[in-house]
Amino acid sequence: MKSIKNHLSLVIALLSILFSIQIFTIVDRSVIAYKDNLATNYSLVVVSNSALSEKTIIEADERINATIELSPDDVIQRLNTGMSTKNMELLKHTLPKFYKVKLKHYPSPGEIESVTKKLLANQSVTKVENFSQSHDTIYKLLLLFKNVVSLFAVSIFVITTLLIFKELRIWEFKHSERMSIMALFGAPTWLRSAVLFRLAITDALITSAVAFGLFVYMSSSPWILKQFEDIGIHIILFDPLYDFAILAGVAIFLSILLATLIVLGHKEEV
Amino acid sequence: MDKVIIANNLSLSYSNDETIINKASFSINSGSFIFITGASGSGKSTLLKSLYGALKPKEGSLIVGGVELHGVSGSKLNFLRKHIGIVFQDYKLVKEWTIEKNIMLPLIINGYEKSITQNQVESLLKHVRLKHQAGKYPMELSGGEQQRVAMARALSHNPILILADEPTGNLDDYSSQLIWNLLEGANTQLKTTVIVVTHHIPEAMGVAYKHFHIEFGSIHEVN
Ligand SMILES: Nc1ncnc2c1ncn2[C@@H]1O[C@H](COP(=O)(O)OP(=O)(O)O)[C@@H](O)[C@H]1O
Ligand SMILES: [Mg+2]
């Protein structure tokens, strides 16, 4: 009972930190995945008097990823009000060419403007439809989302710092007496602080193990998987190698830092 | 004869600058048995603190076991303390350790072998009549029992110097006699220098001793 209580406070503090880090990682991955989603769905339409080669369009701006010519058949079909086939063919030739242009990544409004300008630089291009109105709204939403997440990250950082400092006070109080007594019998610093470091590393390992179990469970939970399925985002929620290495590293680093601060700050009382 | 302690014009004070010990000069022979008396608040504990380097000399010099304590710290101070056994007035037992582990502390610090440590702790537990309490924690013991644990710890590593601050202050006559016997034993058999702060010098001491009295910041020998 006593030993469990000894470990609990730091384990909980560390666990909440690891939890926040992983949540932030998941949110960050979701934003990136969502941006990719948007990028695949977003395209501009170029209207040109004469046929343009794929190369010409792609080379207009380095952000352009691919282009396909839109068949005029659809348009003509709608105009088809009993025209003869011959007239239809004629019309097909006089109609401007339409090209759908895809970008490599989801652009900012400024980037859209610059890509539009570059495309219009071509003499035969008469119009570029960039759907900037609706793009603007989505882009601003995304920015808002990112800002909220950044704010979230900052608050985690603040809470983490407070938690760690609170833990520091508790540890100082708990361990300073023993360290003083050991010093009075001539124990060198490493021996005085050995218990502290052993405890710190043990707690970090316990925390990492609990976090591992928690996130493996979470990332295989059908309910959580469904939530991501529903918004059409496919990301890795918890990478048992890469993510775990980061979490374990953070836990060990913080607990050793804590122990070091206490050892360095320890003063012998008279 | 070898001097284990040499004080020259030694002055002691805490951070508030009030002089507790004022320019005291004395020396203590190796292997001697010393009693220190004085009114409450006269500076007996303060003097002991200076002897194990917790309170640095304000002025003058203080040499203990060949180490000048003026401004000493780090490994040099640790080296000295490894060879001193202290019984603190407030015991200073480690709360989260068992009685057994508390007594072991100096042996661990001095790097004794496990088997030697085990034997030594067992024999000491027997001597201070705490054999059945070995696995208990300090808080589960009476004041007198804690004091005997502190005594056992101070003796465990066969130090060259024992500093005991009112080691019988909380004990009945029977337990007090136990403590005096242990201190006398260490002094006669191991030639350990023993310095004891006390209010009552026992009537029947089995060893020759010296008696210092502290009054108004000065230390003088009583004959
Ligand atoms: N840590 C301390 N800080 C400041 N003053 C102290 C401290 N410890 C003791 N004193 C003062 O030093 C004087 C001597 O105390 P002490 O050596 O404990 O006396 P005693 O002879 O009863 O052992 C007392 O006036 C006491 O108030
Ligand atoms: Mg005292």
Short mmCIF file of C-alpha atoms in Angstrom, two decimals, chain A residues 2 6 174-175 177-178 180-189 191-192 195 198 268-270, chain B residues 14 49 52 54-55 78 81-82 84-86 88 92-97 105-106 109 153 157:
data_model
loop_
_atom_site.label_atom_id
_atom_site.label_comp_id
_atom_site.label_asym_id
_atom_site.label_seq_id
_atom_site.Cartn_x
_atom_site.Cartn_y
_atom_site.Cartn_z
CA LYS A 2 2.74 2.36 1.08
CA ASN A 6 4.89 6.43 -3.27
CA LYS A 174 9.62 13.74 0.92
CA HIS A 175 13.24 13.06 0.14
CA GLU A 177 15.15 14.48 5.22
CA ARG A 178 16.59 11.14 4.19
CA SER A 180 20.25 15.08 4.86
CA ILE A 181 20.59 12.16 7.27
CA MET A 182 22.63 10.19 4.74
CA ALA A 183 24.88 13.22 4.27
CA LEU A 184 25.47 13.39 8.03
CA PHE A 185 26.93 9.89 7.85
CA GLY A 186 29.17 10.83 4.93
CA ALA A 187 27.23 9.41 2.00
CA PRO A 188 28.50 10.80 -1.33
CA THR A 189 25.99 12.64 -3.53
CA LEU A 191 24.48 7.40 -2.97
CA ARG A 192 22.25 10.03 -1.39
CA VAL A 195 16.95 6.17 -4.22
CA ARG A 198 15.74 4.71 -8.95
CA GLU A 268 22.03 20.79 4.25
CA GLU A 269 20.16 22.26 7.19
CA VAL A 270 21.95 23.25 10.39
CA TYR B 14 24.25 30.69 13.35
CA LYS B 49 27.32 20.19 15.11
CA TYR B 52 30.78 16.81 12.45
CA ALA B 54 27.37 20.77 9.92
CA LEU B 55 28.17 24.18 11.38
CA ASN B 78 32.21 12.85 3.64
CA ARG B 81 31.87 11.73 8.57
CA LYS B 82 32.26 8.11 7.51
CA ILE B 84 32.16 9.39 13.03
CA GLY B 85 29.11 7.88 14.70
CA ILE B 86 26.51 10.42 15.77
CA PHE B 88 21.40 13.10 17.44
CA LYS B 92 17.18 11.65 12.93
CA LEU B 93 16.05 8.20 11.90
CA VAL B 94 14.93 7.69 8.29
CA LYS B 95 11.14 7.39 8.59
CA GLU B 96 10.58 5.31 5.49
CA TRP B 97 13.20 2.72 6.44
CA LEU B 105 23.08 3.01 6.92
CA PRO B 106 26.69 3.72 8.03
CA ILE B 109 27.95 4.09 3.21
CA ARG B 153 23.39 3.10 14.20
CA HIS B 157 30.56 0.94 11.64
#
